[in-house]
Amino acid sequence: MMLKGKAPVKGSSMLGGGTKLAPVLPVRGVAGVTHTHTHTQSSRKELLDSRLYRRTVADHAYWENYLTTDRYFKNMLSLPSSRIIRALAGPLASVALTSTIVCTYETLRSQGILPPEFPSILMPNNTPLQLTSFAVSLLLVFRTNQSYDRWWEARKIWGGVLNRVRDIVTQAVVFIPEDEKELRIAMRNWTIAFTRTLEAHLQGKLVSRDLKSNLENVLSPKELDMVMNSQHKVVKCLSVMGEISLQAPINSIERQMLMGNVQTFYDYLGMCERIMRTPLPLTYTRHTARFLFFWICSLPFALYGSFGWGCIPIALVISTLLLGIDEIGVQIEEPFGVLPLDAICARAEIDMRSIVADQPECADLVREMKPAGSTPPKPRQVPIEAR
């Protein structure tokens, strides 16, 4: 029925669950010529690469490098290669163009090249920007705070998943009798499958390895086909785990403990889907983007009188800082694309395989701890209620 586990495979999954990115559809022009969204596809690829890059896994070496005082200089030197800056190329180009137009117009006007009937387009003072700057700050603070809360909640959920998969496999090897070794391995394999299908369900095309390749060395061909052809792959894995708990020769208390973990996995699935399918209100996101873009494009109209052509770099620097804050909030609003789920799943698989492999040694060690001459424990028998 169940295939024994094999050596773990490095890598992460790619497709699975029910989440798919919508394809880029061609647009038919007026003359009947099909034009593909080349720029859109390029931007999407840049976005996917950027989110893959942000999956940070910290270790001791990472923190030693992170806590150094020269991090300011390192971060400034890496500014030209910043993916956040590259993502803002379009809006920053609009700010630069607007600033150039303002500077050119006012220069031509002040030199008398333009007719005197052409009015000045500069703001008489900075009051409009000063009155609205607090609103920009509030919008950005709310945006980043809410996005970080979503990211941190998703990380806590996956921390709970890691803890619970260790727990349920430990319970399985302790509760299920030694003569039912296949059921122990089955629980381990289907728990591994649960983590991988949940990863694929949440990340869609953002993963680096397809789900089928990840599970080929975990499930048998029949089991793998059953998962891949199911309507909801994560639920299918949890259903099998629940059935293993039901049919295992254990007592009612032990079964209840196993089913408690399965129920918790269902809760985690629902929490992840809630975050995934419920972004920040679209009206708020749109208004923030419009407000911020209008505000930064207004900068050259207020800065030219004091800085002349110098308003172009000043406006670009201010726009980069403000748009960068908004872009960070956008990137982490959908947290599963930037969380290192593959690393978490790999860690979980290693631990689960180790728990099953080390259980006989641990059991022998505890038996040896008992004083000499004591009555050896009887081999664990199938409970009467489970027969």
PDB file of N, CA, C and O in Angstrom, residues 117-181:
ATOM      1  N   GLU A 117       3.167  85.884 -22.905  1.00  0.00           N
ATOM      2  CA  GLU A 117       1.832  85.413 -22.534  1.00  0.00           C
ATOM      3  C   GLU A 117       1.879  84.058 -21.840  1.00  0.00           C
ATOM      4  O   GLU A 117       0.898  83.657 -21.194  1.00  0.00           O
ATOM      5  N   PHE A 118       2.974  83.342 -21.974  1.00  0.00           N
ATOM      6  CA  PHE A 118       3.076  82.028 -21.332  1.00  0.00           C
ATOM      7  C   PHE A 118       3.269  82.219 -19.830  1.00  0.00           C
ATOM      8  O   PHE A 118       4.250  82.831 -19.407  1.00  0.00           O
ATOM      9  N   PRO A 119       2.329  81.706 -19.013  1.00  0.00           N
ATOM     10  CA  PRO A 119       2.434  81.934 -17.560  1.00  0.00           C
ATOM     11  C   PRO A 119       3.429  80.976 -16.910  1.00  0.00           C
ATOM     12  O   PRO A 119       3.807  79.940 -17.474  1.00  0.00           O
ATOM     13  N   SER A 120       3.823  81.294 -15.712  1.00  0.00           N
ATOM     14  CA  SER A 120       4.678  80.401 -14.926  1.00  0.00           C
ATOM     15  C   SER A 120       3.832  79.232 -14.401  1.00  0.00           C
ATOM     16  O   SER A 120       2.669  79.419 -14.013  1.00  0.00           O
ATOM     17  N   ILE A 121       4.427  78.057 -14.414  1.00  0.00           N
ATOM     18  CA  ILE A 121       3.697  76.876 -13.941  1.00  0.00           C
ATOM     19  C   ILE A 121       4.170  76.441 -12.560  1.00  0.00           C
ATOM     20  O   ILE A 121       3.781  75.378 -12.070  1.00  0.00           O
ATOM     21  N   LEU A 122       5.003  77.272 -11.916  1.00  0.00           N
ATOM     22  CA  LEU A 122       5.532  76.923 -10.599  1.00  0.00           C
ATOM     23  C   LEU A 122       4.516  77.223  -9.510  1.00  0.00           C
ATOM     24  O   LEU A 122       3.641  78.100  -9.660  1.00  0.00           O
ATOM     25  N   MET A 123       4.639  76.495  -8.407  1.00  0.00           N
ATOM     26  CA  MET A 123       3.820  76.795  -7.233  1.00  0.00           C
ATOM     27  C   MET A 123       4.345  78.081  -6.593  1.00  0.00           C
ATOM     28  O   MET A 123       5.568  78.268  -6.482  1.00  0.00           O
ATOM     29  N   PRO A 124       3.458  78.957  -6.167  1.00  0.00           N
ATOM     30  CA  PRO A 124       3.926  80.187  -5.503  1.00  0.00           C
ATOM     31  C   PRO A 124       4.658  79.908  -4.191  1.00  0.00           C
ATOM     32  O   PRO A 124       5.519  80.673  -3.779  1.00  0.00           O
ATOM     33  N   ASN A 125       4.329  78.800  -3.537  1.00  0.00           N
ATOM     34  CA  ASN A 125       5.016  78.401  -2.311  1.00  0.00           C
ATOM     35  C   ASN A 125       4.836  76.889  -2.117  1.00  0.00           C
ATOM     36  O   ASN A 125       4.146  76.227  -2.902  1.00  0.00           O
ATOM     37  N   ASN A 126       5.456  76.365  -1.068  1.00  0.00           N
ATOM     38  CA  ASN A 126       5.428  74.919  -0.813  1.00  0.00           C
ATOM     39  C   ASN A 126       4.270  74.482   0.078  1.00  0.00           C
ATOM     40  O   ASN A 126       4.239  73.326   0.528  1.00  0.00           O
ATOM     41  N   THR A 127       3.335  75.350   0.340  1.00  0.00           N
ATOM     42  CA  THR A 127       2.252  75.032   1.266  1.00  0.00           C
ATOM     43  C   THR A 127       1.456  73.796   0.860  1.00  0.00           C
ATOM     44  O   THR A 127       1.154  72.940   1.716  1.00  0.00           O
ATOM     45  N   PRO A 128       1.076  73.621  -0.412  1.00  0.00           N
ATOM     46  CA  PRO A 128       0.314  72.409  -0.768  1.00  0.00           C
ATOM     47  C   PRO A 128       1.051  71.112  -0.422  1.00  0.00           C
ATOM     48  O   PRO A 128       0.433  70.165   0.086  1.00  0.00           O
ATOM     49  N   LEU A 129       2.352  71.062  -0.679  1.00  0.00           N
ATOM     50  CA  LEU A 129       3.109  69.854  -0.348  1.00  0.00           C
ATOM     51  C   LEU A 129       3.247  69.676   1.152  1.00  0.00           C
ATOM     52  O   LEU A 129       3.189  68.556   1.671  1.00  0.00           O
ATOM     53  N   GLN A 130       3.419  70.786   1.872  1.00  0.00           N
ATOM     54  CA  GLN A 130       3.547  70.696   3.325  1.00  0.00           C
ATOM     55  C   GLN A 130       2.249  70.210   3.968  1.00  0.00           C
ATOM     56  O   GLN A 130       2.272  69.431   4.922  1.00  0.00           O
ATOM     57  N   LEU A 131       1.117  70.663   3.430  1.00  0.00           N
ATOM     58  CA  LEU A 131      -0.165  70.266   3.997  1.00  0.00           C
ATOM     59  C   LEU A 131      -0.496  68.797   3.737  1.00  0.00           C
ATOM     60  O   LEU A 131      -1.250  68.181   4.497  1.00  0.00           O
ATOM     61  N   THR A 132       0.040  68.249   2.651  1.00  0.00           N
ATOM     62  CA  THR A 132      -0.292  66.861   2.298  1.00  0.00           C
ATOM     63  C   THR A 132       0.815  65.871   2.650  1.00  0.00           C
ATOM     64  O   THR A 132       0.607  64.666   2.509  1.00  0.00           O
ATOM     65  N   SER A 133       1.973  66.346   3.086  1.00  0.00           N
ATOM     66  CA  SER A 133       3.081  65.439   3.386  1.00  0.00           C
ATOM     67  C   SER A 133       2.738  64.483   4.525  1.00  0.00           C
ATOM     68  O   SER A 133       3.149  63.317   4.517  1.00  0.00           O
ATOM     69  N   PHE A 134       1.964  64.964   5.515  1.00  0.00           N
ATOM     70  CA  PHE A 134       1.598  64.091   6.632  1.00  0.00           C
ATOM     71  C   PHE A 134       0.695  62.951   6.147  1.00  0.00           C
ATOM     72  O   PHE A 134       0.770  61.823   6.653  1.00  0.00           O
ATOM     73  N   ALA A 135      -0.167  63.248   5.152  1.00  0.00           N
ATOM     74  CA  ALA A 135      -1.045  62.209   4.622  1.00  0.00           C
ATOM     75  C   ALA A 135      -0.234  61.141   3.889  1.00  0.00           C
ATOM     76  O   ALA A 135      -0.516  59.938   3.997  1.00  0.00           O
ATOM     77  N   VAL A 136       0.790  61.575   3.141  1.00  0.00           N
ATOM     78  CA  VAL A 136       1.675  60.616   2.479  1.00  0.00           C
ATOM     79  C   VAL A 136       2.344  59.723   3.511  1.00  0.00           C
ATOM     80  O   VAL A 136       2.427  58.501   3.342  1.00  0.00           O
ATOM     81  N   SER A 137       2.796  60.320   4.598  1.00  0.00           N
ATOM     82  CA  SER A 137       3.458  59.544   5.656  1.00  0.00           C
ATOM     83  C   SER A 137       2.506  58.530   6.269  1.00  0.00           C
ATOM     84  O   SER A 137       2.870  57.360   6.473  1.00  0.00           O
ATOM     85  N   LEU A 138       1.282  58.956   6.552  1.00  0.00           N
ATOM     86  CA  LEU A 138       0.316  58.040   7.156  1.00  0.00           C
ATOM     87  C   LEU A 138      -0.010  56.878   6.225  1.00  0.00           C
ATOM     88  O   LEU A 138      -0.107  55.722   6.659  1.00  0.00           O
ATOM     89  N   LEU A 139      -0.187  57.178   4.953  1.00  0.00           N
ATOM     90  CA  LEU A 139      -0.501  56.118   3.988  1.00  0.00           C
ATOM     91  C   LEU A 139       0.637  55.104   3.890  1.00  0.00           C
ATOM     92  O   LEU A 139       0.407  53.888   3.871  1.00  0.00           O
ATOM     93  N   LEU A 140       1.874  55.583   3.845  1.00  0.00           N
ATOM     94  CA  LEU A 140       3.012  54.680   3.731  1.00  0.00           C
ATOM     95  C   LEU A 140       3.217  53.868   5.008  1.00  0.00           C
ATOM     96  O   LEU A 140       3.536  52.677   4.946  1.00  0.00           O
ATOM     97  N   VAL A 141       3.040  54.503   6.154  1.00  0.00           N
ATOM     98  CA  VAL A 141       3.205  53.779   7.419  1.00  0.00           C
ATOM     99  C   VAL A 141       2.153  52.685   7.552  1.00  0.00           C
ATOM    100  O   VAL A 141       2.461  51.546   7.934  1.00  0.00           O
ATOM    101  N   PHE A 142       0.910  53.023   7.240  1.00  0.00           N
ATOM    102  CA  PHE A 142      -0.151  52.013   7.310  1.00  0.00           C
ATOM    103  C   PHE A 142       0.124  50.875   6.350  1.00  0.00           C
ATOM    104  O   PHE A 142      -0.052  49.704   6.689  1.00  0.00           O
ATOM    105  N   ARG A 143       0.564  51.209   5.152  1.00  0.00           N
ATOM    106  CA  ARG A 143       0.830  50.202   4.122  1.00  0.00           C
ATOM    107  C   ARG A 143       1.925  49.234   4.573  1.00  0.00           C
ATOM    108  O   ARG A 143       1.764  48.015   4.515  1.00  0.00           O
ATOM    109  N   THR A 144       3.045  49.761   5.037  1.00  0.00           N
ATOM    110  CA  THR A 144       4.152  48.894   5.444  1.00  0.00           C
ATOM    111  C   THR A 144       3.819  48.106   6.702  1.00  0.00           C
ATOM    112  O   THR A 144       4.190  46.932   6.833  1.00  0.00           O
ATOM    113  N   ASN A 145       3.110  48.714   7.648  1.00  0.00           N
ATOM    114  CA  ASN A 145       2.757  47.999   8.869  1.00  0.00           C
ATOM    115  C   ASN A 145       1.830  46.825   8.593  1.00  0.00           C
ATOM    116  O   ASN A 145       2.025  45.718   9.112  1.00  0.00           O
ATOM    117  N   GLN A 146       0.817  47.080   7.770  1.00  0.00           N
ATOM    118  CA  GLN A 146      -0.120  46.004   7.449  1.00  0.00           C
ATOM    119  C   GLN A 146       0.562  44.886   6.648  1.00  0.00           C
ATOM    120  O   GLN A 146       0.301  43.700   6.878  1.00  0.00           O
ATOM    121  N   SER A 147       1.434  45.254   5.740  1.00  0.00           N
ATOM    122  CA  SER A 147       2.133  44.250   4.950  1.00  0.00           C
ATOM    123  C   SER A 147       3.070  43.426   5.832  1.00  0.00           C
ATOM    124  O   SER A 147       3.167  42.200   5.679  1.00  0.00           O
ATOM    125  N   TYR A 148       3.763  44.085   6.755  1.00  0.00           N
ATOM    126  CA  TYR A 148       4.664  43.342   7.644  1.00  0.00           C
ATOM    127  C   TYR A 148       3.879  42.409   8.553  1.00  0.00           C
ATOM    128  O   TYR A 148       4.326  41.285   8.833  1.00  0.00           O
ATOM    129  N   ASP A 149       2.722  42.856   9.024  1.00  0.00           N
ATOM    130  CA  ASP A 149       1.891  41.982   9.862  1.00  0.00           C
ATOM    131  C   ASP A 149       1.493  40.727   9.085  1.00  0.00           C
ATOM    132  O   ASP A 149       1.493  39.624   9.654  1.00  0.00           O
ATOM    133  N   ARG A 150       1.171  40.854   7.822  1.00  0.00           N
ATOM    134  CA  ARG A 150       0.818  39.691   7.006  1.00  0.00           C
ATOM    135  C   ARG A 150       2.030  38.780   6.829  1.00  0.00           C
ATOM    136  O   ARG A 150       1.914  37.555   6.916  1.00  0.00           O
ATOM    137  N   TRP A 151       3.193  39.367   6.577  1.00  0.00           N
ATOM    138  CA  TRP A 151       4.414  38.574   6.404  1.00  0.00           C
ATOM    139  C   TRP A 151       4.762  37.825   7.688  1.00  0.00           C
ATOM    140  O   TRP A 151       5.077  36.635   7.658  1.00  0.00           O
ATOM    141  N   TRP A 152       4.686  38.506   8.808  1.00  0.00           N
ATOM    142  CA  TRP A 152       5.057  37.879  10.077  1.00  0.00           C
ATOM    143  C   TRP A 152       4.047  36.804  10.472  1.00  0.00           C
ATOM    144  O   TRP A 152       4.418  35.761  11.019  1.00  0.00           O
ATOM    145  N   GLU A 153       2.778  37.023  10.209  1.00  0.00           N
ATOM    146  CA  GLU A 153       1.782  35.999  10.507  1.00  0.00           C
ATOM    147  C   GLU A 153       2.029  34.747   9.671  1.00  0.00           C
ATOM    148  O   GLU A 153       1.941  33.615  10.173  1.00  0.00           O
ATOM    149  N   ALA A 154       2.352  34.943   8.385  1.00  0.00           N
ATOM    150  CA  ALA A 154       2.648  33.790   7.524  1.00  0.00           C
ATOM    151  C   ALA A 154       3.873  33.037   8.023  1.00  0.00           C
ATOM    152  O   ALA A 154       3.901  31.796   8.021  1.00  0.00           O
ATOM    153  N   ARG A 155       4.874  33.767   8.487  1.00  0.00           N
ATOM    154  CA  ARG A 155       6.075  33.099   8.999  1.00  0.00           C
ATOM    155  C   ARG A 155       5.765  32.329  10.280  1.00  0.00           C
ATOM    156  O   ARG A 155       6.297  31.215  10.496  1.00  0.00           O
ATOM    157  N   LYS A 156       4.936  32.862  11.133  1.00  0.00           N
ATOM    158  CA  LYS A 156       4.567  32.142  12.356  1.00  0.00           C
ATOM    159  C   LYS A 156       3.771  30.883  12.031  1.00  0.00           C
ATOM    160  O   LYS A 156       3.943  29.850  12.688  1.00  0.00           O
ATOM    161  N   ILE A 157       2.907  30.971  11.025  1.00  0.00           N
ATOM    162  CA  ILE A 157       2.141  29.788  10.626  1.00  0.00           C
ATOM    163  C   ILE A 157       3.085  28.679  10.172  1.00  0.00           C
ATOM    164  O   ILE A 157       2.942  27.516  10.572  1.00  0.00           O
ATOM    165  N   TRP A 158       4.066  29.030   9.359  1.00  0.00           N
ATOM    166  CA  TRP A 158       4.993  28.004   8.870  1.00  0.00           C
ATOM    167  C   TRP A 158       5.944  27.517   9.964  1.00  0.00           C
ATOM    168  O   TRP A 158       6.418  26.382   9.905  1.00  0.00           O
ATOM    169  N   GLY A 159       6.210  28.365  10.937  1.00  0.00           N
ATOM    170  CA  GLY A 159       6.935  27.873  12.103  1.00  0.00           C
ATOM    171  C   GLY A 159       6.124  26.835  12.859  1.00  0.00           C
ATOM    172  O   GLY A 159       6.658  25.821  13.331  1.00  0.00           O
ATOM    173  N   GLY A 160       4.812  27.073  12.947  1.00  0.00           N
ATOM    174  CA  GLY A 160       3.932  26.083  13.559  1.00  0.00           C
ATOM    175  C   GLY A 160       3.847  24.801  12.748  1.00  0.00           C
ATOM    176  O   GLY A 160       3.796  23.704  13.312  1.00  0.00           O
ATOM    177  N   VAL A 161       3.842  24.922  11.415  1.00  0.00           N
ATOM    178  CA  VAL A 161       3.836  23.727  10.568  1.00  0.00           C
ATOM    179  C   VAL A 161       5.076  22.886  10.831  1.00  0.00           C
ATOM    180  O   VAL A 161       4.997  21.652  10.983  1.00  0.00           O
ATOM    181  N   LEU A 162       6.233  23.523  10.913  1.00  0.00           N
ATOM    182  CA  LEU A 162       7.483  22.798  11.166  1.00  0.00           C
ATOM    183  C   LEU A 162       7.437  22.078  12.513  1.00  0.00           C
ATOM    184  O   LEU A 162       7.846  20.916  12.630  1.00  0.00           O
ATOM    185  N   ASN A 163       6.924  22.748  13.521  1.00  0.00           N
ATOM    186  CA  ASN A 163       6.840  22.118  14.841  1.00  0.00           C
ATOM    187  C   ASN A 163       5.867  20.941  14.849  1.00  0.00           C
ATOM    188  O   ASN A 163       6.144  19.884  15.433  1.00  0.00           O
ATOM    189  N   ARG A 164       4.735  21.113  14.194  1.00  0.00           N
ATOM    190  CA  ARG A 164       3.694  20.080  14.226  1.00  0.00           C
ATOM    191  C   ARG A 164       4.062  18.838  13.416  1.00  0.00           C
ATOM    192  O   ARG A 164       3.684  17.726  13.796  1.00  0.00           O
ATOM    193  N   VAL A 165       4.782  19.022  12.296  1.00  0.00           N
ATOM    194  CA  VAL A 165       5.154  17.833  11.526  1.00  0.00           C
ATOM    195  C   VAL A 165       6.155  16.990  12.307  1.00  0.00           C
ATOM    196  O   VAL A 165       6.132  15.755  12.249  1.00  0.00           O
ATOM    197  N   ARG A 166       7.034  17.630  13.042  1.00  0.00           N
ATOM    198  CA  ARG A 166       7.936  16.879  13.917  1.00  0.00           C
ATOM    199  C   ARG A 166       7.139  16.148  14.997  1.00  0.00           C
ATOM    200  O   ARG A 166       7.437  14.991  15.332  1.00  0.00           O
ATOM    201  N   ASP A 167       6.125  16.831  15.506  1.00  0.00           N
ATOM    202  CA  ASP A 167       5.321  16.268  16.589  1.00  0.00           C
ATOM    203  C   ASP A 167       4.550  15.040  16.132  1.00  0.00           C
ATOM    204  O   ASP A 167       4.570  13.994  16.787  1.00  0.00           O
ATOM    205  N   ILE A 168       3.877  15.144  14.986  1.00  0.00           N
ATOM    206  CA  ILE A 168       3.019  14.038  14.568  1.00  0.00           C
ATOM    207  C   ILE A 168       3.843  12.822  14.164  1.00  0.00           C
ATOM    208  O   ILE A 168       3.431  11.676  14.407  1.00  0.00           O
ATOM    209  N   VAL A 169       5.018  13.016  13.565  1.00  0.00           N
ATOM    210  CA  VAL A 169       5.857  11.874  13.204  1.00  0.00           C
ATOM    211  C   VAL A 169       6.433  11.230  14.461  1.00  0.00           C
ATOM    212  O   VAL A 169       6.529   9.997  14.550  1.00  0.00           O
ATOM    213  N   THR A 170       6.802  12.042  15.444  1.00  0.00           N
ATOM    214  CA  THR A 170       7.276  11.476  16.717  1.00  0.00           C
ATOM    215  C   THR A 170       6.180  10.660  17.384  1.00  0.00           C
ATOM    216  O   THR A 170       6.423   9.555  17.900  1.00  0.00           O
ATOM    217  N   GLN A 171       4.962  11.173  17.393  1.00  0.00           N
ATOM    218  CA  GLN A 171       3.842  10.433  17.964  1.00  0.00           C
ATOM    219  C   GLN A 171       3.613   9.134  17.203  1.00  0.00           C
ATOM    220  O   GLN A 171       3.340   8.086  17.806  1.00  0.00           O
ATOM    221  N   ALA A 172       3.747   9.176  15.892  1.00  0.00           N
ATOM    222  CA  ALA A 172       3.500   7.978  15.089  1.00  0.00           C
ATOM    223  C   ALA A 172       4.498   6.872  15.419  1.00  0.00           C
ATOM    224  O   ALA A 172       4.123   5.706  15.583  1.00  0.00           O
ATOM    225  N   VAL A 173       5.782   7.217  15.535  1.00  0.00           N
ATOM    226  CA  VAL A 173       6.787   6.178  15.797  1.00  0.00           C
ATOM    227  C   VAL A 173       6.715   5.685  17.240  1.00  0.00           C
ATOM    228  O   VAL A 173       7.176   4.581  17.557  1.00  0.00           O
ATOM    229  N   VAL A 174       6.151   6.486  18.130  1.00  0.00           N
ATOM    230  CA  VAL A 174       6.029   6.066  19.527  1.00  0.00           C
ATOM    231  C   VAL A 174       4.743   5.280  19.755  1.00  0.00           C
ATOM    232  O   VAL A 174       4.736   4.263  20.462  1.00  0.00           O
ATOM    233  N   PHE A 175       3.656   5.730  19.165  1.00  0.00           N
ATOM    234  CA  PHE A 175       2.359   5.110  19.414  1.00  0.00           C
ATOM    235  C   PHE A 175       2.164   3.827  18.596  1.00  0.00           C
ATOM    236  O   PHE A 175       1.641   2.836  19.106  1.00  0.00           O
ATOM    237  N   ILE A 176       2.530   3.858  17.328  1.00  0.00           N
ATOM    238  CA  ILE A 176       2.274   2.710  16.457  1.00  0.00           C
ATOM    239  C   ILE A 176       3.251   1.588  16.787  1.00  0.00           C
ATOM    240  O   ILE A 176       4.456   1.821  16.876  1.00  0.00           O
ATOM    241  N   PRO A 177       2.779   0.368  17.002  1.00  0.00           N
ATOM    242  CA  PRO A 177       3.655  -0.749  17.389  1.00  0.00           C
ATOM    243  C   PRO A 177       4.757  -0.998  16.363  1.00  0.00           C
ATOM    244  O   PRO A 177       4.625  -0.656  15.187  1.00  0.00           O
ATOM    245  N   GLU A 178       5.843  -1.597  16.833  1.00  0.00           N
ATOM    246  CA  GLU A 178       6.998  -1.829  15.971  1.00  0.00           C
ATOM    247  C   GLU A 178       6.683  -2.775  14.819  1.00  0.00           C
ATOM    248  O   GLU A 178       7.317  -2.702  13.761  1.00  0.00           O
ATOM    249  N   ASP A 179       5.727  -3.678  15.007  1.00  0.00           N
ATOM    250  CA  ASP A 179       5.398  -4.601  13.925  1.00  0.00           C
ATOM    251  C   ASP A 179       4.523  -3.946  12.849  1.00  0.00           C
ATOM    252  O   ASP A 179       4.149  -4.584  11.873  1.00  0.00           O
ATOM    253  N   GLU A 180       4.200  -2.681  13.015  1.00  0.00           N
ATOM    254  CA  GLU A 180       3.453  -1.919  12.005  1.00  0.00           C
ATOM    255  C   GLU A 180       4.339  -0.808  11.445  1.00  0.00           C
ATOM    256  O   GLU A 180       3.930   0.342  11.296  1.00  0.00           O
ATOM    257  N   LYS A 181       5.557  -1.191  11.133  1.00  0.00           N
ATOM    258  CA  LYS A 181       6.538  -0.210  10.674  1.00  0.00           C
ATOM    259  C   LYS A 181       6.077   0.519   9.408  1.00  0.00           C
ATOM    260  O   LYS A 181       6.376   1.702   9.209  1.00  0.00           O
TER     261      LYS A 181
END
